[in-house]
mmCIF file of N, CA and C in Angstrom:
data_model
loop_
_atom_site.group_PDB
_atom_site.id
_atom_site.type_symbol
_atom_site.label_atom_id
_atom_site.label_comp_id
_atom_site.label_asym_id
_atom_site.label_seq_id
_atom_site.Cartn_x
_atom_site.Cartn_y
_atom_site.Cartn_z
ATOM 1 N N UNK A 1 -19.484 38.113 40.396
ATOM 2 C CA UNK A 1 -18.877 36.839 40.074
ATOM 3 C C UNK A 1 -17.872 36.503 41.162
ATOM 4 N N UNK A 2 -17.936 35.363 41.555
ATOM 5 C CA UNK A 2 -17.232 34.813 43.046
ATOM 6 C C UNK A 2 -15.965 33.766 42.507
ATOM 7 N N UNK A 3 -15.119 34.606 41.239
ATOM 8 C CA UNK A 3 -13.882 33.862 41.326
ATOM 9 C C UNK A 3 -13.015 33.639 42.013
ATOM 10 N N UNK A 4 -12.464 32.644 42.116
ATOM 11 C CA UNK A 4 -11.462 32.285 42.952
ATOM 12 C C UNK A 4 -10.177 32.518 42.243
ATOM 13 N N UNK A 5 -9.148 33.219 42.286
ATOM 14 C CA UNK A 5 -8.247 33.004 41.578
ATOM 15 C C UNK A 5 -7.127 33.139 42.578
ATOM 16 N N UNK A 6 -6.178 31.828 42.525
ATOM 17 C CA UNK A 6 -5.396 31.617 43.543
ATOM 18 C C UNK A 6 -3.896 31.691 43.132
ATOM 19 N N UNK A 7 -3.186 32.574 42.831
ATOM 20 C CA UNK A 7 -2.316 32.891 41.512
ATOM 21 C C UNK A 7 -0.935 32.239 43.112
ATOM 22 N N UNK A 8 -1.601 32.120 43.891
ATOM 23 C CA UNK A 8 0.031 32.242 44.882
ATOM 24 C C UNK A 8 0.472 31.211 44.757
ATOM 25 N N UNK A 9 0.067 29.965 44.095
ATOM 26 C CA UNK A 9 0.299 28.750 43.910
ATOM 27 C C UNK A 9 1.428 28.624 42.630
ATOM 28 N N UNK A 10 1.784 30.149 42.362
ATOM 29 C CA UNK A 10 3.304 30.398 40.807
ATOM 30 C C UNK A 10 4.027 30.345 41.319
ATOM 31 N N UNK A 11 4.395 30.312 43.110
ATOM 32 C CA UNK A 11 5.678 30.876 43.989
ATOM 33 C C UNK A 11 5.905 28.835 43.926
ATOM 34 N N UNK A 12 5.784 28.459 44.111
ATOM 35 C CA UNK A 12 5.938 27.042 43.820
ATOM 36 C C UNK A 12 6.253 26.847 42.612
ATOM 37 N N UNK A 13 5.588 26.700 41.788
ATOM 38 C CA UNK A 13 5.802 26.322 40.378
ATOM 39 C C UNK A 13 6.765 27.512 39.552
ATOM 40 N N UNK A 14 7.161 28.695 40.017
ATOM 41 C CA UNK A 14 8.712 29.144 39.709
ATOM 42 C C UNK A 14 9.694 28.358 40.669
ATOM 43 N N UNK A 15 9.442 28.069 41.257
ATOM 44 C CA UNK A 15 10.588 27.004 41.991
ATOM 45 C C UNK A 15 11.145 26.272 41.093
ATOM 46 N N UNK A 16 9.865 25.451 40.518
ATOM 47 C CA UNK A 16 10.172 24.676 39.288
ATOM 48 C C UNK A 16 10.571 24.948 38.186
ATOM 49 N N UNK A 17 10.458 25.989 37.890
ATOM 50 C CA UNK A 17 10.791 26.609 36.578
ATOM 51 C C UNK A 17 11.476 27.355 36.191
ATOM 52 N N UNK A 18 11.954 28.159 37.488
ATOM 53 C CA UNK A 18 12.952 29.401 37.317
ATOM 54 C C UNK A 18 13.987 28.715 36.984
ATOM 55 N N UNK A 19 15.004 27.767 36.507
ATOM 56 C CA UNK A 19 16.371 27.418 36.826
ATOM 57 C C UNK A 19 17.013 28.531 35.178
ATOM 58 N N UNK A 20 16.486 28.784 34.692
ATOM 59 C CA UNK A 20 17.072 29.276 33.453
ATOM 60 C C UNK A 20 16.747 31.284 34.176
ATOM 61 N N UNK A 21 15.548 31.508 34.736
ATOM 62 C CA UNK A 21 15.372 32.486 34.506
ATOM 63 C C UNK A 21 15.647 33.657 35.312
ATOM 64 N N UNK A 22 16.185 34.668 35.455
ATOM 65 C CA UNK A 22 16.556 35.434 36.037
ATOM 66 C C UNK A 22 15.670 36.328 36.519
ATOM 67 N N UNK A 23 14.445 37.053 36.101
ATOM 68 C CA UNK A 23 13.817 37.669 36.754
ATOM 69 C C UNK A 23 12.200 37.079 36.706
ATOM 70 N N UNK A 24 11.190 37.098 37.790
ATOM 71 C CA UNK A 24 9.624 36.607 37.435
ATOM 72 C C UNK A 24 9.025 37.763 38.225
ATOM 73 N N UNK A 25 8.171 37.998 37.395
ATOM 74 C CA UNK A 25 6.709 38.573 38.006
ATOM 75 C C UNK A 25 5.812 37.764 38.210
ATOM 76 N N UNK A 26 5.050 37.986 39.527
ATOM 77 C CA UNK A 26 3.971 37.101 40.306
ATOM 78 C C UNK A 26 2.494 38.365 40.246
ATOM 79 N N UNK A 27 1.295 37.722 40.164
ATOM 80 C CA UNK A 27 0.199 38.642 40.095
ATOM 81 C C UNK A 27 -0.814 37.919 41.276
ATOM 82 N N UNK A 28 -1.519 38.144 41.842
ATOM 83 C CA UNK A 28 -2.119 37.479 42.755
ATOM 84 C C UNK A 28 -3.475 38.312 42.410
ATOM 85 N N UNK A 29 -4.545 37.321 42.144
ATOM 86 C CA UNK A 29 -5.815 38.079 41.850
ATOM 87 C C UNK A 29 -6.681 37.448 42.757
ATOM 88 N N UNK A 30 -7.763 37.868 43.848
ATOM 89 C CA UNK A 30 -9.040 37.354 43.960
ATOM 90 C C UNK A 30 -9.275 37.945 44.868
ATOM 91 N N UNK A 31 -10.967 37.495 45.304
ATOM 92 C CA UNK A 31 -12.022 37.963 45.839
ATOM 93 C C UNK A 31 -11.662 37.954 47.177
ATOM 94 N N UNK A 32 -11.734 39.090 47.748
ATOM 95 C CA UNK A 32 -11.778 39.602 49.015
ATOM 96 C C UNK A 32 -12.455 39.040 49.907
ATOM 97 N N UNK A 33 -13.529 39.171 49.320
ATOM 98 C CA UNK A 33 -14.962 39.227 50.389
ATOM 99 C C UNK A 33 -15.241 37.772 50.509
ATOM 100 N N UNK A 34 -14.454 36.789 50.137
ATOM 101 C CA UNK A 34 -14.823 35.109 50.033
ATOM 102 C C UNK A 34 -14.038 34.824 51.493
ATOM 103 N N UNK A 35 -14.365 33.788 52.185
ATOM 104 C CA UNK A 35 -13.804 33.289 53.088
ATOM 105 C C UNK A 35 -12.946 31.819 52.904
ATOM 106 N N UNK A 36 -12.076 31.739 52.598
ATOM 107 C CA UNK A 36 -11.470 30.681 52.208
ATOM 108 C C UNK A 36 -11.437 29.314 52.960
ATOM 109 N N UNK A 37 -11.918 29.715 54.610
ATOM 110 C CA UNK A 37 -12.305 28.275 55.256
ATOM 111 C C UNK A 37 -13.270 27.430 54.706
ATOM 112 N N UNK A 38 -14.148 27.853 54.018
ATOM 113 C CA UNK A 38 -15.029 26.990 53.722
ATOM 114 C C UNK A 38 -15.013 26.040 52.675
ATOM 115 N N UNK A 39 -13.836 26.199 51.866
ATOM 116 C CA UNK A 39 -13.754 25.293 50.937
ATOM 117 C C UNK A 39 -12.495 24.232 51.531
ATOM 118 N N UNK A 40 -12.507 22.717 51.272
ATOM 119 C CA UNK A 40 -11.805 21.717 51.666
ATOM 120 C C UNK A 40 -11.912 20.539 50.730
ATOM 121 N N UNK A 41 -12.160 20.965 49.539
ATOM 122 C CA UNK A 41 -11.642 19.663 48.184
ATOM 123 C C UNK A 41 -11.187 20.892 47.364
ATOM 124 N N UNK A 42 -10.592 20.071 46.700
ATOM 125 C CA UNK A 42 -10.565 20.807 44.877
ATOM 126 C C UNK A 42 -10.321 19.314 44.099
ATOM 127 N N UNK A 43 -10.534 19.642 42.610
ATOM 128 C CA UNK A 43 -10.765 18.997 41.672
ATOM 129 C C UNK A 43 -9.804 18.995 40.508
ATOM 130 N N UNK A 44 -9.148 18.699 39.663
ATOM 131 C CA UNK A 44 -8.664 19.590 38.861
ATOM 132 C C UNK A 44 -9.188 19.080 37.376
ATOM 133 N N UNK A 45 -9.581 20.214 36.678
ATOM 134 C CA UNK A 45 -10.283 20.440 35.277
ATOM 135 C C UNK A 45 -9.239 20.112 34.175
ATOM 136 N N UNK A 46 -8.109 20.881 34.139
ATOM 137 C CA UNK A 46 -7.041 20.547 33.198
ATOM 138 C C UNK A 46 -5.895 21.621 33.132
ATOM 139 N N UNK A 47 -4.845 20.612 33.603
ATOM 140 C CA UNK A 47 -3.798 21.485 32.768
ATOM 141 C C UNK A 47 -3.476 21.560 31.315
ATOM 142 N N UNK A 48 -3.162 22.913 30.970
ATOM 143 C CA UNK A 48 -2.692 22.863 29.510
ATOM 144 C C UNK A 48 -1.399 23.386 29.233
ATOM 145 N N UNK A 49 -0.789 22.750 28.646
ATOM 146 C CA UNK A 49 0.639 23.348 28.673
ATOM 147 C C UNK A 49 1.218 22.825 26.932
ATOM 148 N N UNK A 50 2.454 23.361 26.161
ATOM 149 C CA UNK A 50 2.375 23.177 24.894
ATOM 150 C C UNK A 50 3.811 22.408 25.114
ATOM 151 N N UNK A 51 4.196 21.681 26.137
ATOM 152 C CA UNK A 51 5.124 20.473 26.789
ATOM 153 C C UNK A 51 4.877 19.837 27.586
ATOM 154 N N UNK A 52 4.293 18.744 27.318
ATOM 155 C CA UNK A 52 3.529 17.579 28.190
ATOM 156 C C UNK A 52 4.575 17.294 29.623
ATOM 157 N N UNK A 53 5.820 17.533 29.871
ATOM 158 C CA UNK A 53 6.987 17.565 30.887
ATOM 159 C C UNK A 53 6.338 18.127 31.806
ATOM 160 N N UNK A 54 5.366 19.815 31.837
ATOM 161 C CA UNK A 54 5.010 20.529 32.593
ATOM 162 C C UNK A 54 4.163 19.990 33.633
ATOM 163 N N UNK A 55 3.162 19.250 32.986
ATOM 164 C CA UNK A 55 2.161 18.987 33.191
ATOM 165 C C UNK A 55 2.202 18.409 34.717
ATOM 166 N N UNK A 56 2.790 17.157 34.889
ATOM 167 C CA UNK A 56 2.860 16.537 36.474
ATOM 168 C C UNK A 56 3.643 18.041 36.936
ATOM 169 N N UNK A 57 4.963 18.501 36.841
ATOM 170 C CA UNK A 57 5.620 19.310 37.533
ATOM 171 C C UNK A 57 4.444 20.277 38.169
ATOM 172 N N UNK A 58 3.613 21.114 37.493
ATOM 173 C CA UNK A 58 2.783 22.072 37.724
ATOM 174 C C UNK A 58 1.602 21.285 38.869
ATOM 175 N N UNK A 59 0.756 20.112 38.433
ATOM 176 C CA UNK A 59 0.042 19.649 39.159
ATOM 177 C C UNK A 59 0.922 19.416 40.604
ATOM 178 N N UNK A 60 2.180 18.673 40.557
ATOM 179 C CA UNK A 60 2.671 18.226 41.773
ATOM 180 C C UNK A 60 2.547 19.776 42.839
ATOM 181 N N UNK A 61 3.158 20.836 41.895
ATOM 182 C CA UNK A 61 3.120 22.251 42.557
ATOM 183 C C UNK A 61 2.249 22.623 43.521
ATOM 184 N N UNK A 62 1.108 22.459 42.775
ATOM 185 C CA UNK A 62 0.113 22.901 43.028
ATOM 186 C C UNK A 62 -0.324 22.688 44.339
ATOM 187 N N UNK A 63 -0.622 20.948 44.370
ATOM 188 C CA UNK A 63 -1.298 20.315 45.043
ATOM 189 C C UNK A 63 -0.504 20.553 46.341
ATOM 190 N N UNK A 64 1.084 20.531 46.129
ATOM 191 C CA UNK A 64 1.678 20.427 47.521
ATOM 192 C C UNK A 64 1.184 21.862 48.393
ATOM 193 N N UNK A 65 1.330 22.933 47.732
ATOM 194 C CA UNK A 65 0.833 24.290 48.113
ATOM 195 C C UNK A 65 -0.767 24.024 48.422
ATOM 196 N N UNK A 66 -1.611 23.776 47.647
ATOM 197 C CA UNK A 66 -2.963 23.705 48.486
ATOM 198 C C UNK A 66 -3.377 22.237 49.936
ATOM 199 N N UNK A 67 -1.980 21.219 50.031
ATOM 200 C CA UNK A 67 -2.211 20.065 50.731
ATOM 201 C C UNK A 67 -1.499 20.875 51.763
ATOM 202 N N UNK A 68 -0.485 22.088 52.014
ATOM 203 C CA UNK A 68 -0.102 23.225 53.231
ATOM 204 C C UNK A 68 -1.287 23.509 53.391
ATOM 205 N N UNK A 69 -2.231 23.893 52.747
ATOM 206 C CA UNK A 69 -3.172 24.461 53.426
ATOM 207 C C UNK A 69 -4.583 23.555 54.206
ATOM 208 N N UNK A 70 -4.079 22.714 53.717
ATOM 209 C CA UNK A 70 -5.334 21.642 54.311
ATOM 210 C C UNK A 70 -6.063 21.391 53.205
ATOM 211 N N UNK A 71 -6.339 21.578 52.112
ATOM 212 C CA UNK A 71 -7.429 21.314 51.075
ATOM 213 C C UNK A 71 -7.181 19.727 50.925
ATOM 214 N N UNK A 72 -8.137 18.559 49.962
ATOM 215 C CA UNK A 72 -7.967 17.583 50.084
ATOM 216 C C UNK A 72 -8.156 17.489 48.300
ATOM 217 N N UNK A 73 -7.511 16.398 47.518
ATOM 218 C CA UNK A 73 -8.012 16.682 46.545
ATOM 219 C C UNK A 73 -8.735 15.260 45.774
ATOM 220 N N UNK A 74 -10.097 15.729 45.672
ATOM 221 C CA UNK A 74 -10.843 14.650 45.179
ATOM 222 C C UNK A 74 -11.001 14.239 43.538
ATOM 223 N N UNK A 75 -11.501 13.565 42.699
ATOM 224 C CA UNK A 75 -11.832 12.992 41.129
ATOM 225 C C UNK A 75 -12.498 13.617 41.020
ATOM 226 N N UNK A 76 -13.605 14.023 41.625
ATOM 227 C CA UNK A 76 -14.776 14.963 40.953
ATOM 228 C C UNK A 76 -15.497 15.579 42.019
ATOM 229 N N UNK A 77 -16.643 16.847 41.478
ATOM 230 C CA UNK A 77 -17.038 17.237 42.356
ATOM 231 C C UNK A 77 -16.462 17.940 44.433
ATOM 232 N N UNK A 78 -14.985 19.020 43.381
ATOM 233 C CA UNK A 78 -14.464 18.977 44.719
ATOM 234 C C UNK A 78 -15.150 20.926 45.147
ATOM 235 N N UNK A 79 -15.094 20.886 46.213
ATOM 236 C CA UNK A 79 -15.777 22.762 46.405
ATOM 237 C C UNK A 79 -15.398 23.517 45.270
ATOM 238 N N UNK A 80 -13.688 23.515 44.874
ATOM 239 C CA UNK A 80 -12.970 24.129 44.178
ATOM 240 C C UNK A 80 -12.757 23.535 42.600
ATOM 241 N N UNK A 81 -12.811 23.626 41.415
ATOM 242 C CA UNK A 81 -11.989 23.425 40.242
ATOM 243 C C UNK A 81 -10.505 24.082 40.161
ATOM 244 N N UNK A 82 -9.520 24.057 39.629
ATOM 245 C CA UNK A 82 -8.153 24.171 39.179
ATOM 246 C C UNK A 82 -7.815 23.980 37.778
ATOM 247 N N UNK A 83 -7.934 25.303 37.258
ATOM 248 C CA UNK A 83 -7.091 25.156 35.953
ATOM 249 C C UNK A 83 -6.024 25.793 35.907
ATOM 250 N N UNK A 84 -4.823 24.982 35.330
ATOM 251 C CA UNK A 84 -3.377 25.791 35.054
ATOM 252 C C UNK A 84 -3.199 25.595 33.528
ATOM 253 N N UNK A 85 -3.379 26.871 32.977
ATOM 254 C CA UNK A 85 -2.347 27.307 31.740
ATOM 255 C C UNK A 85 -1.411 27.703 31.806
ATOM 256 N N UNK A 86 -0.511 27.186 30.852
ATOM 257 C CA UNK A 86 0.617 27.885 30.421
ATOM 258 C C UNK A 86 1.135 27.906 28.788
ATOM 259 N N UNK A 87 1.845 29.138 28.715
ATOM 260 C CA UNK A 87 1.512 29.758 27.490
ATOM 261 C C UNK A 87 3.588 30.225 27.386
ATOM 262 N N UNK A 88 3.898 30.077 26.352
ATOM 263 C CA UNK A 88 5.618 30.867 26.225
ATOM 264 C C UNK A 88 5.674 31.503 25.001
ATOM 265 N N UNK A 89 6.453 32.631 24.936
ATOM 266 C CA UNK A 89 6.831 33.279 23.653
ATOM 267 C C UNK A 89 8.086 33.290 23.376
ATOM 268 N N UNK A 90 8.678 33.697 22.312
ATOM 269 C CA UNK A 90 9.977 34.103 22.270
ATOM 270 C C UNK A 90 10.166 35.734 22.223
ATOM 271 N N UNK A 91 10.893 36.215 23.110
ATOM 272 C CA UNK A 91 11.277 37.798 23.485
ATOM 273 C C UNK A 91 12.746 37.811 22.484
ATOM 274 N N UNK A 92 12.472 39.229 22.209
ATOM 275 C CA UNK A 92 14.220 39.700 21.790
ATOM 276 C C UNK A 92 14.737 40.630 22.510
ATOM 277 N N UNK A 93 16.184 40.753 22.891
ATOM 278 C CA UNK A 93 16.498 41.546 23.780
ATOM 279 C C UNK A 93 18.302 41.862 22.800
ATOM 280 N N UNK A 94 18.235 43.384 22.989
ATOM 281 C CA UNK A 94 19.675 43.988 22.145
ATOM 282 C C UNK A 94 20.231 44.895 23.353
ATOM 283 N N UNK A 95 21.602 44.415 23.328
ATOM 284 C CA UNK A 95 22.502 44.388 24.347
ATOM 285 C C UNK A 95 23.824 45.471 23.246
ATOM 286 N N UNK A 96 24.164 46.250 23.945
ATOM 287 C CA UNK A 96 24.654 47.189 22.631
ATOM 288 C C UNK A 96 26.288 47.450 23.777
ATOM 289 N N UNK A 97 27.188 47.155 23.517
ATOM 290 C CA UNK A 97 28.540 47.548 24.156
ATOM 291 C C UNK A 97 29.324 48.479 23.538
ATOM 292 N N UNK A 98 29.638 49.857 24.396
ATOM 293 C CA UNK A 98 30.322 50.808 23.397
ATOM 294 C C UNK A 98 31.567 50.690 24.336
ATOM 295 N N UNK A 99 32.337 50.514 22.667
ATOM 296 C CA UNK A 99 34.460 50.794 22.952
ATOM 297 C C UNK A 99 34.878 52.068 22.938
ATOM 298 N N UNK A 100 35.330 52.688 23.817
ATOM 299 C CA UNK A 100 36.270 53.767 23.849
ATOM 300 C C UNK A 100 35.075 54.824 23.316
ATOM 301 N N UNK A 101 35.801 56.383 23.689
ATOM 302 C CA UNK A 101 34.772 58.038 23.406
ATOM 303 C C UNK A 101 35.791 58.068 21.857
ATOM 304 N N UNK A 102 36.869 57.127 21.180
ATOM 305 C CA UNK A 102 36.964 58.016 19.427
ATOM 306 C C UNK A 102 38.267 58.295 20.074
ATOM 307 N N UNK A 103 38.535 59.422 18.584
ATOM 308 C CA UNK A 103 40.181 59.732 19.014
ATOM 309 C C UNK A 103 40.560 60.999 19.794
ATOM 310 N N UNK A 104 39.686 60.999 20.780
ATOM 311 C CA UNK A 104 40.554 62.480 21.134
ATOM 312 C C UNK A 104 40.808 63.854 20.728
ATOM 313 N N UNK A 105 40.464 64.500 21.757
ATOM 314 C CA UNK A 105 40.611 66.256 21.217
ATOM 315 C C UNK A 105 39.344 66.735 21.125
ATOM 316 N N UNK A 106 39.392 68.004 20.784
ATOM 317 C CA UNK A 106 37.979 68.269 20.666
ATOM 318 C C UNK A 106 37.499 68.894 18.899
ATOM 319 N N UNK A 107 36.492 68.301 18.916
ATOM 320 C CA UNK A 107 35.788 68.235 17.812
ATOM 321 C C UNK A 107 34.566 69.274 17.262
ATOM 322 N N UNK A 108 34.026 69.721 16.498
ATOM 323 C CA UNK A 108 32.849 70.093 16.347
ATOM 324 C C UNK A 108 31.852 70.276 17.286
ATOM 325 N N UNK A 109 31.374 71.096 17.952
ATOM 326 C CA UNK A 109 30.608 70.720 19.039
ATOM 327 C C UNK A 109 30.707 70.110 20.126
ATOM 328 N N UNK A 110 31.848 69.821 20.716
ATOM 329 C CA UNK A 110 32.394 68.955 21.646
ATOM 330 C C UNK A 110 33.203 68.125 21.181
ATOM 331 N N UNK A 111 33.527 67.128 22.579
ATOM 332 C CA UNK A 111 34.357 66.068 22.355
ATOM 333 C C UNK A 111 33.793 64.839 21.824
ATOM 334 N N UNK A 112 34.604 64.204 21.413
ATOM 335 C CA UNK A 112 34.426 63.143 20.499
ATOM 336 C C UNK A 112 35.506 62.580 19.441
ATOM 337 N N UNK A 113 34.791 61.160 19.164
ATOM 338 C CA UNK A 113 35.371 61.304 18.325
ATOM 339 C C UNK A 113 34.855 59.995 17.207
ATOM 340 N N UNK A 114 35.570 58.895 16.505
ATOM 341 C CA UNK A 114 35.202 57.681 15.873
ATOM 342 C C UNK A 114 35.038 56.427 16.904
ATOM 343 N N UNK A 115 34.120 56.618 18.155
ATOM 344 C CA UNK A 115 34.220 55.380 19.043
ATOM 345 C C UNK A 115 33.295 53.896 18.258
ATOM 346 N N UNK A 116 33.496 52.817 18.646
ATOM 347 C CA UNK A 116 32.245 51.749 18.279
ATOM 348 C C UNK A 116 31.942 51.086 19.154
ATOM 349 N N UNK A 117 30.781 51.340 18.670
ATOM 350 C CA UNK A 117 29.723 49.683 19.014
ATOM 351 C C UNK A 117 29.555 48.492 18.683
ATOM 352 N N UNK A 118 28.957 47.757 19.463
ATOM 353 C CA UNK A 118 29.272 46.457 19.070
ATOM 354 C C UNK A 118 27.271 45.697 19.788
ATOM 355 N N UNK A 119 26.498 45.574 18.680
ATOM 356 C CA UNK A 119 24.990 45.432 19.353
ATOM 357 C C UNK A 119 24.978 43.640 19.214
ATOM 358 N N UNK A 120 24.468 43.184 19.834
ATOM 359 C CA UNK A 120 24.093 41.907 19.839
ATOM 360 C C UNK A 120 22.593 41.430 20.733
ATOM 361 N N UNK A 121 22.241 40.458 19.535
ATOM 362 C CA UNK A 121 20.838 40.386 19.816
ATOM 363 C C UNK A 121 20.707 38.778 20.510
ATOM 364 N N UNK A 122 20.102 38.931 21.176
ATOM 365 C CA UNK A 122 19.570 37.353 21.916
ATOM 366 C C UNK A 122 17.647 37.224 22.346
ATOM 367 N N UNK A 123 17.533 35.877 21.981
ATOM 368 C CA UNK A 123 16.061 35.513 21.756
ATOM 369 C C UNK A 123 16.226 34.779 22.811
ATOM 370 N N UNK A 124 15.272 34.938 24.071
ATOM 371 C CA UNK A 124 14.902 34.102 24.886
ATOM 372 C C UNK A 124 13.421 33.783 24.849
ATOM 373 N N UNK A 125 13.170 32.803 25.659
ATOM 374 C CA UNK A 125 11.477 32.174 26.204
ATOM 375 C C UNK A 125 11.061 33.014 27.390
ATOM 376 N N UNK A 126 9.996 33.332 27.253
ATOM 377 C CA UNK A 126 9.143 34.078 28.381
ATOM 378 C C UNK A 126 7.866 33.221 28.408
ATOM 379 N N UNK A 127 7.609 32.726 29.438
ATOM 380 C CA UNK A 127 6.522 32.013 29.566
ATOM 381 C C UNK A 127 5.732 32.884 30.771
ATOM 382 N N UNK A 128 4.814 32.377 30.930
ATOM 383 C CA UNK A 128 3.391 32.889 31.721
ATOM 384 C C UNK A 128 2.560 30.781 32.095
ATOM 385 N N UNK A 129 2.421 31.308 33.682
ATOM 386 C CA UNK A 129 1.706 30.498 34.173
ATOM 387 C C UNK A 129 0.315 30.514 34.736
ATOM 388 N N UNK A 130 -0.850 30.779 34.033
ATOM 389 C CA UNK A 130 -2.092 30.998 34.865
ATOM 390 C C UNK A 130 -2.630 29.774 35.702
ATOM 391 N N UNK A 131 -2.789 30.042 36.922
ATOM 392 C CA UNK A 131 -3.705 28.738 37.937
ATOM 393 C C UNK A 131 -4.935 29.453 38.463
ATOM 394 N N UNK A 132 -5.975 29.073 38.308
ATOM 395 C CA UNK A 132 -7.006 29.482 38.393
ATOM 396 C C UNK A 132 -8.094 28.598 39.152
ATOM 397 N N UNK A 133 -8.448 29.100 40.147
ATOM 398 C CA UNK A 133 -9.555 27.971 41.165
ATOM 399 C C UNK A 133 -10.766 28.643 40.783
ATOM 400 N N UNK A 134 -11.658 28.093 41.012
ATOM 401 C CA UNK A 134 -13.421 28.321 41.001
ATOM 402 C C UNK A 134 -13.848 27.638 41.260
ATOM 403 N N UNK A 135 -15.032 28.359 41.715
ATOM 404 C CA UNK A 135 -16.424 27.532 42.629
ATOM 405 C C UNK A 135 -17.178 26.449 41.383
ATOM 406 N N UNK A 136 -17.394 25.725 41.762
ATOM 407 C CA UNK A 136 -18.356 24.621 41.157
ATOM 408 C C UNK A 136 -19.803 25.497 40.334
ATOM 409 N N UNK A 137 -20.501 26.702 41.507
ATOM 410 C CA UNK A 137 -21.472 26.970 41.071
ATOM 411 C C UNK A 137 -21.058 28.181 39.823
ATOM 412 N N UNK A 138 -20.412 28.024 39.651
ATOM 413 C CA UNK A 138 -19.575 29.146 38.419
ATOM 414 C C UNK A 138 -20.019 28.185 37.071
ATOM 415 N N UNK A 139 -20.171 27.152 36.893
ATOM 416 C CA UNK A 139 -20.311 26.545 35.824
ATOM 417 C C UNK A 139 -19.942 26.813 34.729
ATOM 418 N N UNK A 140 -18.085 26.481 35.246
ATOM 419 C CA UNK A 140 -17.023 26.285 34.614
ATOM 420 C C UNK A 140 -16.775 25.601 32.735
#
């Protein structure tokens, strides 16, 4: 199977998106053995996203990153198709701060003593961006 999957086109579209987020992972998947000169349209099939806001942001992404490379992008019938999903969850993350080792001296088994904690929980968004190119004869 001669997928195209052109994942480098997220380093753009975290441009766009990172402003909240502090850390991203990038995955870059595809075919080796393809020669990438030979393709010079793409098309795009559909973005899907579950905030219609995304939608131009991601396409604009895109396109500017494949119009660096010379690609051209046509209505239909381009070498390439383009689909971008995107998908978000909510993550939990517990952040736990300890006050002071207690009262001093030594204790049972060591030192120690009545110190506390203090845990606090926070829910953030983790989203995931898939962009995905393919050949026409893939019959998408």
């Amino acid at each position: 199977m001669k997928a195209l999957r052109l994942l480098s086109y997220l380093r753009c579209a975290r441009r766009c998106l990172c402003g909240k987020w502090i850390a991203q992972q990038v995955q870059i998947h595809f075919d080796k053995h393809v020669s990438f000169a030979q393709y010079k349209t793409y098309s795009w099939k559909k973005v899907q996203v579950s905030n219609t806001l995304w939608e131009s942001r991601i396409k604009d992404a895109v396109d500017s990153q494949l119009a660096a490379k010379g690609w051209k992008e046509v209505d239909d019938n381009g070498d390439v198709v383009v689909v971008a999903i995107g998908t978000t969850n909510i993550q939990r993350s517990l952040d736990t701060f300890y006050n002071g080792f207690g009262g001093g001296g030594w204790r049972w088994r060591g030192f120690g003593g009545y110190g506390t904690s203090t845990t606090t929980q926070r829910d953030y968004k983790e989203g995931t961006l898939v962009v995905e190119c393919s050949t026409q004869s893939q019959g998408n």
